[in-house]
Structures are given as structure tokens and as C-alpha cells.
Tab-separated table of C-alpha atoms and ligand atoms in Angstrom:
chain	number	residue	atom	x	y	z
A	1	UNK	CA	27.133	-119.478	54.246
A	2	UNK	CA	28.410	-120.924	57.560
A	3	UNK	CA	32.066	-120.510	58.648
A	4	UNK	CA	33.508	-123.826	59.587
A	5	UNK	CA	36.395	-123.731	62.265
A	6	UNK	CA	38.046	-127.130	62.718
A	7	UNK	CA	40.277	-127.703	65.682
A	8	UNK	CA	42.647	-130.403	65.644
A	9	UNK	CA	43.250	-131.972	69.017
A	10	UNK	CA	41.025	-131.807	71.932
A	11	UNK	CA	43.464	-131.497	74.805
A	12	UNK	CA	44.121	-128.456	76.634
A	13	UNK	CA	44.385	-125.956	73.769
A	14	UNK	CA	41.992	-127.556	71.491
A	15	UNK	CA	39.269	-127.766	74.221
A	16	UNK	CA	39.780	-124.087	75.654
A	17	UNK	CA	39.906	-122.787	72.214
A	18	UNK	CA	36.499	-124.593	70.968
A	19	UNK	CA	34.903	-123.157	74.300
A	20	UNK	CA	36.184	-119.756	74.027
A	21	UNK	CA	35.316	-119.529	70.479
A	22	UNK	CA	31.642	-121.051	71.324
A	23	UNK	CA	31.166	-118.414	74.360
A	24	UNK	CA	32.245	-115.532	71.985
A	25	UNK	CA	29.744	-116.412	68.841
A	26	UNK	CA	27.033	-117.193	71.521
A	27	UNK	CA	27.346	-113.692	73.234
A	28	UNK	CA	28.276	-111.535	70.404
A	29	UNK	CA	27.279	-113.318	67.049
A	30	UNK	CA	29.505	-113.940	64.142
A	31	UNK	CA	29.119	-110.510	62.832
A	32	UNK	CA	27.833	-111.848	59.360
A	33	UNK	CA	27.460	-115.418	59.109
A	34	UNK	CA	26.814	-118.540	61.524
A	35	UNK	CA	30.037	-120.439	62.858
A	36	UNK	CA	30.313	-124.026	63.337
A	37	UNK	CA	33.155	-125.581	65.396
A	38	UNK	CA	34.579	-129.024	64.989
A	39	UNK	CA	37.015	-130.686	67.262
A	40	UNK	CA	38.995	-133.892	66.194
A	41	UNK	CA	40.807	-136.055	68.754
A	42	UNK	CA	41.813	-139.834	68.370
A	43	UNK	CA	40.500	-140.803	71.690
A	44	UNK	CA	37.689	-139.754	74.195
A	45	UNK	CA	40.155	-140.033	77.386
A	46	UNK	CA	41.226	-136.255	78.417
A	47	UNK	CA	44.193	-136.698	80.765
A	48	UNK	CA	44.915	-133.809	83.338
A	49	UNK	CA	48.789	-134.178	82.593
A	50	UNK	CA	50.229	-132.312	85.524
A	51	UNK	CA	48.483	-134.912	87.758
A	52	UNK	CA	51.063	-137.588	86.255
A	53	UNK	CA	53.615	-136.406	88.218
A	54	UNK	CA	51.617	-137.547	91.408
A	55	UNK	CA	50.597	-140.953	90.179
A	56	UNK	CA	53.983	-142.754	90.685
A	57	UNK	CA	53.987	-141.803	94.256
A	58	UNK	CA	50.305	-142.763	95.162
A	59	UNK	CA	49.319	-139.217	95.460
A	60	UNK	CA	46.805	-139.295	92.496
A	61	UNK	CA	44.695	-142.049	90.672
A	62	UNK	CA	43.749	-142.873	87.183
A	63	UNK	CA	40.101	-141.935	88.087
A	64	UNK	CA	41.085	-138.600	89.373
A	65	UNK	CA	42.870	-137.394	86.411
A	66	UNK	CA	40.920	-138.674	83.379
A	67	UNK	CA	37.587	-137.571	82.071
A	68	UNK	CA	35.567	-138.010	78.849
A	69	UNK	CA	36.920	-135.616	76.297
A	70	UNK	CA	33.513	-134.719	74.731
A	71	UNK	CA	32.371	-133.806	78.090
A	72	UNK	CA	34.626	-130.968	78.322
A	73	UNK	CA	33.438	-129.520	75.194
A	74	UNK	CA	29.971	-127.348	74.862
A	75	UNK	CA	27.178	-129.750	73.452
A	76	UNK	CA	26.839	-127.193	70.525
A	77	UNK	CA	30.501	-127.990	69.497
A	78	UNK	CA	30.983	-131.411	67.266
A	79	UNK	CA	33.292	-133.741	68.398
A	80	UNK	CA	34.852	-136.217	66.122
A	81	UNK	CA	36.770	-138.946	67.562
A	82	UNK	CA	39.099	-140.126	64.696
A	83	UNK	CA	42.799	-140.210	63.968
A	84	UNK	CA	43.859	-137.339	61.637
A	85	UNK	CA	45.730	-138.601	58.552
A	86	UNK	CA	46.755	-135.037	56.971
A	87	UNK	CA	46.142	-131.579	56.323
A	88	UNK	CA	45.682	-130.532	52.735
A	89	UNK	CA	46.585	-126.975	52.834
A	90	UNK	CA	46.174	-126.307	48.960
A	91	UNK	CA	42.567	-127.442	49.625
A	92	UNK	CA	41.854	-126.100	53.008
A	93	UNK	CA	40.871	-129.617	53.932
A	94	UNK	CA	41.657	-132.144	56.791
A	95	UNK	CA	41.857	-135.614	55.898
A	96	UNK	CA	40.856	-138.142	58.517
A	97	UNK	CA	42.433	-141.849	58.743
A	98	UNK	CA	39.053	-143.586	57.538
A	99	UNK	CA	39.081	-141.371	54.440
A	100	UNK	CA	36.537	-138.806	55.733
A	101	UNK	CA	37.398	-135.110	54.773
A	102	UNK	CA	36.604	-131.632	56.641
A	103	UNK	CA	36.744	-128.530	54.547
A	104	UNK	CA	37.667	-125.489	56.855
A	105	UNK	CA	37.536	-121.604	56.784
A	106	UNK	CA	39.892	-121.460	59.607
A	107	UNK	CA	42.028	-124.453	61.205
A	108	UNK	CA	43.502	-124.732	64.622
A	109	UNK	CA	46.604	-127.065	65.280
A	110	UNK	CA	46.355	-128.159	69.016
A	111	UNK	CA	47.679	-131.738	68.808
A	112	UNK	CA	50.384	-131.255	71.269
A	113	UNK	CA	53.924	-133.305	71.376
A	114	UNK	CA	54.474	-137.026	71.094
A	115	UNK	CA	56.930	-138.937	73.189
A	116	UNK	CA	59.676	-140.405	70.710
A	117	UNK	CA	60.685	-143.485	72.501
A	118	UNK	CA	62.013	-145.071	69.202
A	119	UNK	CA	64.826	-141.972	69.152
A	120	UNK	CA	66.974	-143.409	72.033
A	121	UNK	CA	68.877	-146.747	71.533
A	122	UNK	CA	67.575	-149.570	74.014
A	123	UNK	CA	65.084	-147.142	75.817
A	124	UNK	CA	62.116	-149.554	75.204
A	125	UNK	CA	64.089	-152.737	75.230
A	126	UNK	CA	64.838	-155.286	77.725
A	127	UNK	CA	64.040	-153.843	81.235
A	128	UNK	CA	61.355	-151.472	79.968
A	129	UNK	CA	58.595	-150.906	82.426
A	130	UNK	CA	60.717	-153.245	84.889
A	131	UNK	CA	63.936	-151.202	85.424
A	132	UNK	CA	63.143	-148.123	83.061
A	133	UNK	CA	60.126	-146.131	83.162
A	134	UNK	CA	58.620	-142.691	82.200
A	135	UNK	CA	55.883	-140.780	84.110
A	136	UNK	CA	55.074	-138.898	81.108
A	137	UNK	CA	52.213	-141.281	80.159
A	138	UNK	CA	49.406	-142.742	82.148
A	139	UNK	CA	50.618	-146.221	81.487
A	140	UNK	CA	54.276	-145.364	82.588
A	141	UNK	CA	53.110	-143.495	85.563
A	142	UNK	CA	50.987	-146.315	86.620
A	143	UNK	CA	53.690	-149.145	85.967
A	144	UNK	CA	56.230	-146.647	87.931
A	145	UNK	CA	53.702	-146.560	91.112
A	146	UNK	CA	54.177	-150.393	91.518
A	147	UNK	CA	58.143	-150.305	90.862
A	148	UNK	CA	58.510	-147.493	93.599
A	149	UNK	CA	56.610	-149.121	95.920
A	150	UNK	CA	58.781	-152.311	95.732
A	151	UNK	CA	61.755	-150.483	95.745
A	152	UNK	CA	64.261	-150.960	98.647
A	153	UNK	CA	67.091	-148.988	97.965
A	154	UNK	CA	69.835	-148.349	95.271
A	155	UNK	CA	70.505	-145.911	92.405
A	156	UNK	CA	67.423	-144.116	91.144
A	157	UNK	CA	68.170	-141.792	87.883
A	158	UNK	CA	65.826	-139.272	86.665
A	159	UNK	CA	66.724	-138.343	82.995
A	160	UNK	CA	65.826	-136.083	80.341
A	161	UNK	CA	66.993	-137.155	76.984
A	162	UNK	CA	66.866	-134.029	74.956
A	163	UNK	CA	64.765	-130.542	74.976
A	164	UNK	CA	61.986	-129.445	74.125
A	165	UNK	CA	59.862	-131.239	76.700
A	166	UNK	CA	56.583	-130.687	77.900
A	167	UNK	CA	56.800	-128.867	81.500
A	168	UNK	CA	60.420	-128.705	81.763
A	169	UNK	CA	60.403	-128.379	85.585
A	170	UNK	CA	58.311	-131.911	85.955
A	171	UNK	CA	61.518	-134.230	85.842
A	172	UNK	CA	62.971	-131.676	88.774
A	173	UNK	CA	59.636	-131.990	90.699
A	174	UNK	CA	59.890	-135.814	90.372
A	175	UNK	CA	63.270	-135.729	91.887
A	176	UNK	CA	62.053	-133.689	95.043
A	177	UNK	CA	59.085	-135.802	95.402
A	178	UNK	CA	61.171	-138.961	95.346
A	179	UNK	CA	63.377	-137.191	98.188
A	180	UNK	CA	60.075	-136.760	100.195
A	181	UNK	CA	58.645	-140.361	99.378
A	182	UNK	CA	61.821	-142.111	100.491
A	183	UNK	CA	62.164	-140.194	103.567
A	184	UNK	CA	58.536	-140.972	104.373
A	185	UNK	CA	59.393	-144.614	104.059
A	186	UNK	CA	62.394	-144.297	106.135
A	187	UNK	CA	64.607	-145.396	103.476
A	188	UNK	CA	66.003	-142.105	101.838
A	189	UNK	CA	69.945	-142.949	103.258
A	190	UNK	CA	69.620	-146.079	101.028
A	191	UNK	CA	68.718	-144.308	97.771
A	192	UNK	CA	70.834	-142.258	95.712
A	193	UNK	CA	69.050	-140.024	93.662
A	194	UNK	CA	70.575	-138.291	90.474
A	195	UNK	CA	69.347	-135.818	87.930
A	196	UNK	CA	70.733	-136.200	84.509
A	197	UNK	CA	70.064	-133.347	82.160
A	198	UNK	CA	71.037	-132.212	78.703
A	199	UNK	CA	71.082	-128.860	79.840
A	200	UNK	CA	74.387	-126.780	81.584
A	201	UNK	CA	72.477	-126.424	84.634
A	202	UNK	CA	69.345	-127.449	86.607
A	203	UNK	CA	67.035	-125.244	84.367
A	204	UNK	CA	67.499	-123.011	81.493
A	205	UNK	CA	66.840	-119.459	82.902
A	206	UNK	CA	69.835	-118.467	85.032
A	207	UNK	CA	68.345	-117.194	88.266
A	208	UNK	CA	65.800	-120.277	88.279
A	209	UNK	CA	68.546	-122.357	87.777
A	210	UNK	CA	70.625	-121.315	90.382
A	211	UNK	CA	67.712	-121.623	93.058
A	212	UNK	CA	66.968	-125.102	91.587
A	213	UNK	CA	70.449	-126.366	91.778
A	214	UNK	CA	70.868	-125.180	95.179
A	215	UNK	CA	67.441	-127.222	96.327
A	216	UNK	CA	68.824	-130.354	94.680
A	217	UNK	CA	72.111	-129.880	96.653
A	218	UNK	CA	70.224	-129.112	99.967
A	219	UNK	CA	68.315	-132.497	99.337
A	220	UNK	CA	71.458	-134.318	98.590
A	221	UNK	CA	70.195	-135.075	94.770
A	222	UNK	CA	73.186	-135.472	92.316
A	223	UNK	CA	73.002	-132.972	89.411
A	224	UNK	CA	74.801	-134.567	86.122
A	225	UNK	CA	74.861	-131.660	83.408
A	226	UNK	CA	75.319	-131.522	79.484
A	227	UNK	CA	74.461	-135.204	79.402
A	228	UNK	CA	72.970	-136.222	76.069
A	229	UNK	CA	71.538	-139.942	76.200
A	230	UNK	CA	72.817	-142.051	73.457
A	231	UNK	CA	71.544	-145.157	74.746
A	232	UNK	CA	69.937	-147.025	77.811
A	233	UNK	CA	71.321	-150.280	78.676
A	234	UNK	CA	70.011	-152.958	81.046
A	235	UNK	CA	72.376	-155.257	82.438
A	236	UNK	CA	72.122	-159.196	81.207
A	237	UNK	CA	71.067	-160.049	84.870
A	238	UNK	CA	68.096	-157.620	84.615
A	239	UNK	CA	69.479	-155.895	87.937
A	240	UNK	CA	70.062	-152.684	86.831
A	241	UNK	CA	71.606	-150.886	83.879
A	242	UNK	CA	73.225	-147.387	82.704
A	243	UNK	CA	72.545	-144.638	80.688
A	244	UNK	CA	75.220	-143.959	78.195
A	245	UNK	CA	76.129	-140.619	76.832
A	246	UNK	CA	77.038	-139.548	73.443
A	247	UNK	CA	80.557	-138.444	75.203
A	248	UNK	CA	81.085	-141.954	76.542
A	249	UNK	CA	80.197	-140.708	80.047
A	250	UNK	CA	78.074	-143.250	82.122
A	251	UNK	CA	75.396	-143.067	84.631
A	252	UNK	CA	74.350	-146.340	86.332
A	253	UNK	CA	71.059	-147.072	87.842
A	254	UNK	CA	69.180	-149.687	89.654
A	255	UNK	CA	65.889	-147.739	88.546
A	256	UNK	CA	65.715	-145.351	85.783
A	257	UNK	CA	62.953	-142.646	84.947
A	258	UNK	CA	63.504	-141.175	81.727
A	259	UNK	CA	61.763	-138.539	79.860
A	260	UNK	CA	62.095	-139.342	76.156
A	261	UNK	CA	62.329	-137.077	73.175
A	262	UNK	CA	59.396	-135.193	71.927
A	263	UNK	CA	58.380	-134.223	68.647
A	264	UNK	CA	55.096	-133.045	67.293
A	265	UNK	CA	52.367	-135.353	65.891
A	266	UNK	CA	53.119	-137.499	62.970
A	267	UNK	CA	50.403	-136.267	60.573
A	268	UNK	CA	52.159	-133.126	60.906
A	269	UNK	CA	55.017	-134.655	58.680
A	270	UNK	CA	52.627	-135.890	56.345
A	271	UNK	CA	50.852	-132.632	55.723
A	272	UNK	CA	52.984	-130.786	52.994
A	273	UNK	CA	54.198	-127.394	53.957
A	274	UNK	CA	53.020	-127.636	57.568
A	275	UNK	CA	55.598	-128.543	59.863
A	276	UNK	CA	59.386	-128.545	60.510
A	277	UNK	CA	62.017	-131.371	60.951
A	278	UNK	CA	60.842	-132.423	64.269
A	279	UNK	CA	57.017	-132.016	62.941
A	280	UNK	CA	56.521	-128.772	65.219
A	281	UNK	CA	54.474	-126.198	63.476
A	282	UNK	CA	56.302	-123.086	62.598
A	283	UNK	CA	54.087	-120.112	64.127
A	284	UNK	CA	54.348	-116.478	64.819
A	285	UNK	CA	55.332	-116.060	68.358
A	286	UNK	CA	53.270	-112.930	68.825
A	287	UNK	CA	49.931	-113.607	67.132
A	288	UNK	CA	50.167	-117.673	66.779
A	289	UNK	CA	49.247	-117.509	62.988
A	290	UNK	CA	51.033	-120.429	61.476
A	291	UNK	CA	53.755	-119.625	58.724
A	292	UNK	CA	51.777	-122.444	56.468
A	293	UNK	CA	48.910	-120.188	55.663
A	294	UNK	CA	47.018	-117.243	56.981
A	295	UNK	CA	43.764	-119.105	57.886
A	296	UNK	CA	45.822	-121.749	59.961
A	297	UNK	CA	46.710	-120.923	63.579
A	298	UNK	CA	48.244	-123.134	66.277
A	299	UNK	CA	48.813	-123.255	69.966
A	300	UNK	CA	50.338	-125.227	72.870
A	301	UNK	CA	52.921	-127.805	72.620
A	302	UNK	CA	52.305	-128.350	68.734
A	303	UNK	CA	54.226	-124.936	67.924
A	304	UNK	CA	57.905	-124.013	67.544
A	305	UNK	CA	57.204	-120.669	69.396
A	306	UNK	CA	60.186	-120.335	72.313
A	307	UNK	CA	58.071	-120.512	75.135
A	308	UNK	CA	57.587	-123.404	77.501
A	309	UNK	CA	55.447	-126.545	76.532
A	310	UNK	CA	53.247	-126.098	79.307
A	311	UNK	CA	49.315	-125.743	79.865
A	312	UNK	CA	49.987	-122.339	81.318
A	313	UNK	CA	51.547	-121.130	77.899
A	314	UNK	CA	48.531	-123.152	75.977
A	315	UNK	CA	45.895	-121.110	78.266
A	316	UNK	CA	47.542	-117.650	77.694
A	317	UNK	CA	48.253	-118.606	74.184
A	318	UNK	CA	44.568	-119.518	73.749
A	319	UNK	CA	43.236	-116.094	74.727
A	320	UNK	CA	45.240	-114.336	71.787
A	321	UNK	CA	44.480	-116.826	69.217
A	322	UNK	CA	40.829	-116.811	69.950
A	323	UNK	CA	41.071	-113.062	69.461
A	324	UNK	CA	42.881	-113.499	66.258
A	325	UNK	CA	40.399	-115.975	64.686
A	326	UNK	CA	37.655	-113.677	65.602
A	327	UNK	CA	39.784	-110.706	63.812
A	328	UNK	CA	40.709	-113.039	60.879
A	329	UNK	CA	36.859	-113.765	60.234
A	330	UNK	CA	36.391	-110.119	60.350
A	331	UNK	CA	39.308	-109.140	58.120
A	332	UNK	CA	40.931	-106.832	60.683
A	333	UNK	CA	44.615	-106.799	61.688
A	334	UNK	CA	45.749	-109.569	64.083
A	335	UNK	CA	46.421	-108.748	67.811
A	336	UNK	CA	50.189	-109.411	67.954
A	337	UNK	CA	50.350	-109.310	72.040
A	338	UNK	CA	51.271	-112.804	73.128
A	339	UNK	CA	54.440	-112.217	75.073
A	340	UNK	CA	55.186	-115.611	76.196
A	341	UNK	CA	54.055	-115.874	79.559
A	342	UNK	CA	54.526	-118.776	81.447
A	343	UNK	CA	53.590	-119.694	84.999
A	344	UNK	CA	54.752	-123.004	86.612
A	345	UNK	CA	54.318	-124.266	90.142
A	346	UNK	CA	57.486	-126.472	91.032
A	347	UNK	CA	56.348	-129.061	93.806
A	348	UNK	CA	59.240	-129.398	96.210
A	349	UNK	CA	58.196	-131.815	98.360
A	350	UNK	CA	57.212	-131.902	102.228
A	351	UNK	CA	53.884	-130.167	101.407
A	352	UNK	CA	55.729	-127.103	99.722
A	353	UNK	CA	56.306	-125.699	96.338
A	354	UNK	CA	57.827	-122.979	94.358
A	355	UNK	CA	56.133	-120.639	91.839
A	356	UNK	CA	57.737	-119.174	88.833
A	357	UNK	CA	56.324	-116.702	86.259
A	358	UNK	CA	57.988	-115.555	83.165
A	359	UNK	CA	57.804	-114.509	79.632
A	360	UNK	CA	59.851	-114.369	76.161
A	361	UNK	CA	61.911	-111.343	77.411
A	362	UNK	CA	61.942	-111.700	81.130
A	363	UNK	CA	63.372	-114.604	83.198
A	364	UNK	CA	61.578	-115.608	86.679
A	365	UNK	CA	62.189	-113.046	89.141
A	366	UNK	CA	61.720	-113.024	93.084
A	367	UNK	CA	58.555	-111.147	94.581
A	368	UNK	CA	54.741	-111.933	94.594
A	369	UNK	CA	52.256	-113.439	92.084
A	370	UNK	CA	49.887	-111.782	90.331
A	371	UNK	CA	50.517	-108.588	92.615
A	372	UNK	CA	52.178	-107.126	95.408
A	373	UNK	CA	49.948	-109.430	97.857
A	374	UNK	CA	50.104	-113.087	96.516
A	375	UNK	CA	51.960	-116.159	96.234
A	376	UNK	CA	55.690	-115.762	96.690
A	377	UNK	CA	57.687	-116.298	93.601
A	378	UNK	CA	60.933	-118.418	93.711
A	379	UNK	CA	60.440	-119.339	97.005
A	380	UNK	CA	59.186	-122.611	98.653
A	381	UNK	CA	55.749	-122.140	100.674
A	382	UNK	CA	52.985	-124.049	101.717
A	383	UNK	CA	50.639	-121.459	99.843
A	384	UNK	CA	52.169	-122.568	96.460
A	385	UNK	CA	51.875	-126.278	97.105
A	386	UNK	CA	47.998	-125.930	97.927
A	387	UNK	CA	47.916	-123.434	94.631
A	388	UNK	CA	49.319	-126.378	92.685
A	389	UNK	CA	46.621	-128.914	93.969
A	390	UNK	CA	44.039	-126.070	93.646
A	391	UNK	CA	45.025	-125.675	90.089
A	392	UNK	CA	43.467	-129.258	88.839
A	393	UNK	CA	40.029	-127.821	89.991
A	394	UNK	CA	40.680	-124.536	88.202
A	395	UNK	CA	41.810	-126.630	85.051
A	396	UNK	CA	38.594	-128.646	84.835
A	397	UNK	CA	36.101	-126.012	85.652
A	398	UNK	CA	37.527	-122.628	84.564
A	399	UNK	CA	40.310	-122.984	81.945
A	400	UNK	CA	39.150	-125.755	79.875
A	401	UNK	CA	35.660	-124.148	79.820
A	402	UNK	CA	37.092	-121.218	78.326
A	403	UNK	CA	36.403	-118.853	81.516
A	404	UNK	CA	38.794	-116.066	82.298
A	405	UNK	CA	40.676	-116.729	85.625
A	406	UNK	CA	40.174	-113.633	87.757
A	407	UNK	CA	43.468	-111.381	88.240
A	408	UNK	CA	45.398	-113.544	85.816
A	409	UNK	CA	45.397	-112.713	82.162
A	410	UNK	CA	47.469	-113.606	78.793
A	411	UNK	CA	50.273	-110.881	79.498
A	412	UNK	CA	52.869	-111.514	82.252
A	413	UNK	CA	52.169	-109.380	85.339
A	414	UNK	CA	55.020	-106.973	86.480
A	415	UNK	CA	53.297	-105.861	89.765
A	416	UNK	CA	54.550	-107.627	92.638
A	417	UNK	CA	57.691	-108.605	90.791
A	418	UNK	CA	61.058	-107.268	92.245
A	419	UNK	CA	62.173	-105.911	88.858
A	420	UNK	CA	65.858	-105.377	88.170
A	421	UNK	CA	67.135	-101.752	88.057
A	422	UNK	CA	68.235	-100.921	84.254
A	423	UNK	CA	71.955	-101.519	85.094
A	424	UNK	CA	71.362	-104.975	86.758
A	425	UNK	CA	68.539	-105.897	84.196
A	426	UNK	CA	68.172	-109.701	83.822
A	427	UNK	CA	67.097	-110.700	80.489
A	428	UNK	CA	66.734	-114.274	79.390
A	429	UNK	CA	70.134	-114.944	77.880
A	430	UNK	CA	69.496	-118.511	77.141
A	431	UNK	CA	66.049	-118.717	75.680
A	432	UNK	CA	63.029	-120.250	76.965
A	433	UNK	CA	62.996	-123.607	78.687
A	434	UNK	CA	61.152	-124.953	75.609
B	1	FAD	C1	54.240	-135.256	83.404
B	1	FAD	C2	53.524	-133.795	82.919
B	1	FAD	C3	53.397	-132.834	83.961
B	1	FAD	C4	53.131	-131.448	83.616
B	1	FAD	N1	52.829	-130.677	84.469
B	1	FAD	C5	52.365	-129.211	84.084
B	1	FAD	C6	52.301	-128.369	84.969
B	1	FAD	O1	52.406	-128.595	86.245
B	1	FAD	N2	51.924	-127.324	84.375
B	1	FAD	C7	51.568	-126.832	83.331
B	1	FAD	O2	51.382	-125.730	83.013
B	1	FAD	N3	51.890	-127.903	82.084
B	1	FAD	C8	52.037	-128.893	82.492
B	1	FAD	N4	52.272	-130.020	81.640
B	1	FAD	C9	52.212	-129.729	80.407
B	1	FAD	C10	50.711	-129.615	79.706
B	1	FAD	O3	50.133	-131.040	80.183
B	1	FAD	C11	50.778	-129.533	78.054
B	1	FAD	O4	51.793	-128.397	77.870
B	1	FAD	C12	49.528	-129.091	77.719
B	1	FAD	O5	48.406	-130.265	77.713
B	1	FAD	C13	49.332	-128.961	76.324
B	1	FAD	O6	48.227	-128.755	75.590
B	1	FAD	P1	48.092	-128.941	74.036
B	1	FAD	O7	46.759	-128.568	73.721
B	1	FAD	O8	49.120	-128.346	73.318
B	1	FAD	O9	48.443	-130.523	73.868
B	1	FAD	P2	47.705	-131.795	74.546
B	1	FAD	O10	46.781	-131.113	75.728
B	1	FAD	O11	48.572	-133.071	74.628
B	1	FAD	O12	46.534	-132.371	73.498
B	1	FAD	C14	47.079	-132.722	72.098
B	1	FAD	C15	45.914	-133.689	71.627
B	1	FAD	O13	45.846	-133.850	70.223
B	1	FAD	C16	45.563	-135.206	70.063
B	1	FAD	N5	46.205	-135.904	68.984
B	1	FAD	C17	47.458	-135.712	68.234
B	1	FAD	N6	47.912	-136.265	67.369
B	1	FAD	C18	46.422	-136.815	67.009
B	1	FAD	C19	46.077	-137.303	65.702
B	1	FAD	N7	46.979	-137.541	64.772
B	1	FAD	N8	44.812	-137.502	65.487
B	1	FAD	C20	43.920	-137.325	66.278
B	1	FAD	N9	44.328	-136.868	67.490
B	1	FAD	C21	45.522	-136.354	67.845
B	1	FAD	C22	46.004	-136.045	71.389
B	1	FAD	O14	44.938	-137.212	71.442
B	1	FAD	C23	45.603	-134.972	72.413
B	1	FAD	O15	44.621	-135.312	73.030
B	1	FAD	C24	52.699	-131.377	82.041
B	1	FAD	C25	52.815	-132.706	81.173
B	1	FAD	C26	53.331	-133.705	81.744
B	1	FAD	C27	53.508	-134.776	80.586
């Protein structure tokens, strides 16, 4: 009998998982029975989310970062465009909003994270998309581009409401690009840029946090730490407003760019036994099998694993997850080698970028990636900037298609890194920037 693998979500993780599985079964066969792969997503617009950072500054257009979802999947993979209502774990069945049901042998949860705007008082109230914006979705990034174009000076505040968020370095990159953008326009001296974060530093990992804090200082960007946003208030004259922290501190703004709280997809909350309080899916951090049931796996932003919510993490997880689905179907022991590997370019403006590479255990180190000769780590360079720009091509043509990227595997490479000697060993003490 045909084995059916249902993949919920056709974003980064769902697409690369479907294509990798398809590639495997086409080349190696399924061992015993044929395999059917179905991907479910609510819409047919695949957004290259790292590109959202560039939209507000006029450096990327809608047409460049959005492609039809179904076209990213091999034609033998069935694409179902519909909202997922819930998963019935007892019956191994997915129920769609219209009532249609899909029974599965293996389920993959790849439904990412959603922006929980309503969790912050006043965020989408008066002034929303006029004085208060987000660049974390396409509509917001597009509206912000028009507002930045008109901005002639004043206080620009970039705020992260709470962790975890997708791509924890993106708000910092936004600050660095804003510094570049206003310099190019010749009005940098008229703009005060502030970064308000709930963290106790610029970032969670100590060495990277120190490097990023000194970059903020160099670029005269104010850093406000341990700021937990309780409310966003826009003045009655509509000219500006303030962020109000739970501790009573206030950060005034003329223009605010806010990264809202994140949570897992709503259907997770409606699926008994699947999610946690925030609708993320409790998942084994090494095998990517969920705690819910042995035939349910998860990857990407949807999980609760203590890794960054990043496309690179999703990609590296995908390699182990696909291997484990194959092993599960073959009744073999699971591979437990996913090490939390994350790799992020950090755009710093003026044609430069930093690169960080780390995992659950080892924080970002200096050196080179992926080996002794390669891109410099934790150091601004033009090569890293070109790497970031080139990544979009790699995303559409290799990563989503489920192809291996030569020289870059799921495990964090140690070659090329300035590894600490045992007595100065640097280990992550504050957890991942999840
Ligand atoms: C501004 C920004 C910049 C970023 N920059 C980087 C970067 O430089 N590097 C990096 O590695 N990562 C970056 N990321 C993060 C990266 O894009 C995500 O981590 C990655 O896309 C996660 O993949 P995913 O498959 O888990 O989720 P997604 O790609 O978000 O896919 C989830 C899918 O599930 C679907 N879905 C959800 N609920 C339902 C439902 N009920 N019914 C049907 N379908 C549903 C959604 O429509 C969506 O298509 C950035 C993100 C943002 C927002």
C-alpha cells in the first residue's frame, strides 16, 4: 500500500523537505511501497523572507522576492492550497478548513511562526502604518518604504517586543541599513536611531553581542536593553508617539519600526496534544521527531528547539529530518545528530556584512567559514555582503530544490574557526537567540 507523507506548510522548511524526500525516493526507491507526498499551504505566494529587510530601503522589490509556491515543488508532489484547521493525532489525520481530510503515515509540521500583533497594546491602533510599522511581512515592509522615503529627520526607534523572533539579527541589520540610508540621503545628522531590545545586550551570544554593540556605538545608534514593550502610544496630534515599557520607561519616536511577538500557527493550538502555550511544537532537538507522536516530525520556526528561528537552521534541520523520515519508514533507529547549526549574514551597511556560524553548544567564533580559507567570521567585509546577496540565488535554485550546497553540511564546521583552548573555552551561557 502507498505510504502517505503530509507536509503542513509550503515555506522554506516544507518545500525543501518535500523536494528532498522526492529526490530520495526517486533515486533510491522506497524500499517496499510507493510514497505519496502532499504539501498543504494557505496561499500560493512564497516570500523570500530575508529579502524583506531590503524592501524598506528600496533595495528589493515585491517581484524579486515572491514566487508561486507550487512552482518550487517538483511536479510529482501534490500541492493543496487551503487553510489547515487542525491535526487529529489519534486518527493520524489532517483536517482542512473546508472539511477535507488527509490521513497520513508520516506528518511534517513546517508551518513556521506568525506575527502576534494583538499581544501588544496599541501596536495596530492609531498610527499603524503611518507612524508605526513592521518590516516582518511584505505589506508592512512596502508601507515602510514609502514612509522612510518621506522621513526628513527625527527619532527612529527599532524595537523587538519579545523573543523568540525570526532571524534575531534582522532588527539590528535594519538599524545598520538605516544608518547607511540616511547617510546616503545626506540627513544622517538629523536622525537619531535607537534600538530597544528585551535582551540584556545587542544579542544573546556574548562574543557576538559585544561585537554588535560596538558596531552600534561606532554608528551612533543608541542601545536600550532589557526593554519589555507593554504598549505603543501614538500622540493625539498624530505626529509621533512613545513605546512604554512594563517597568514604566518610555522611548519616544517620530517613526517606530516594531518586530511584534511571535507564536506558532493557530491550528497548532486547536490540535490536541500537538503544541505548547505559544503554539510552538515540542520537538526533539537532535532528531526533529515531535513529542506528540513518533510519526510526527517538525522543523523550522514551528518547533520549540533552542536554535535560532532562521532559514539556515531550517535547511540544516531538513537534512536530518528527511534522513529520519526515511529511517522511520524503514523501522530503523533515528539519526540524532542535528547540533543546532545556524549560519547568518549580518548586513552592516555601506556594502559590508558580518557572518556568524554557531550551534547549540558553541557560540559564534572568529576565523573563517566554511574552512581555513573562506568568508571571515565576526568581521565586517565586502565578501560577506556579496555572500548575503548571492544567497537569494542559492535559496531559490539549490536550498528549496533540496540540493546539497557543496562544502556546507548540516553539522557546524570547526575547521577555520579560532577554537578556544580548553581553559578559555567559550560555551553558550545564555541559550540560543531563539
Ligand atoms: C525580515 C526577515 C528576515 C529574515 N532574514 C533571514 C536571514 O537573513 N537568514 C535566515 O536564515 N533566515 C532569515 N529569516 C528567517 C527565515 O525566513 C525563516 O526562519 C524561515 O523561512 C522558516 O521557515 P519555515 O518553513 O519554518 O516557515 P515559513 O517559511 O514561514 O513557512 C511557513 C508556511 O506555513 C504556512 N501556514 C502557516 N499556518 C498555516 C495554516 N493554518 N494553513 C495553511 N498554511 C499555513 C504559511 O503560509 C507559510 O507558507 C528572516 C525572516 C524575516 C521575517
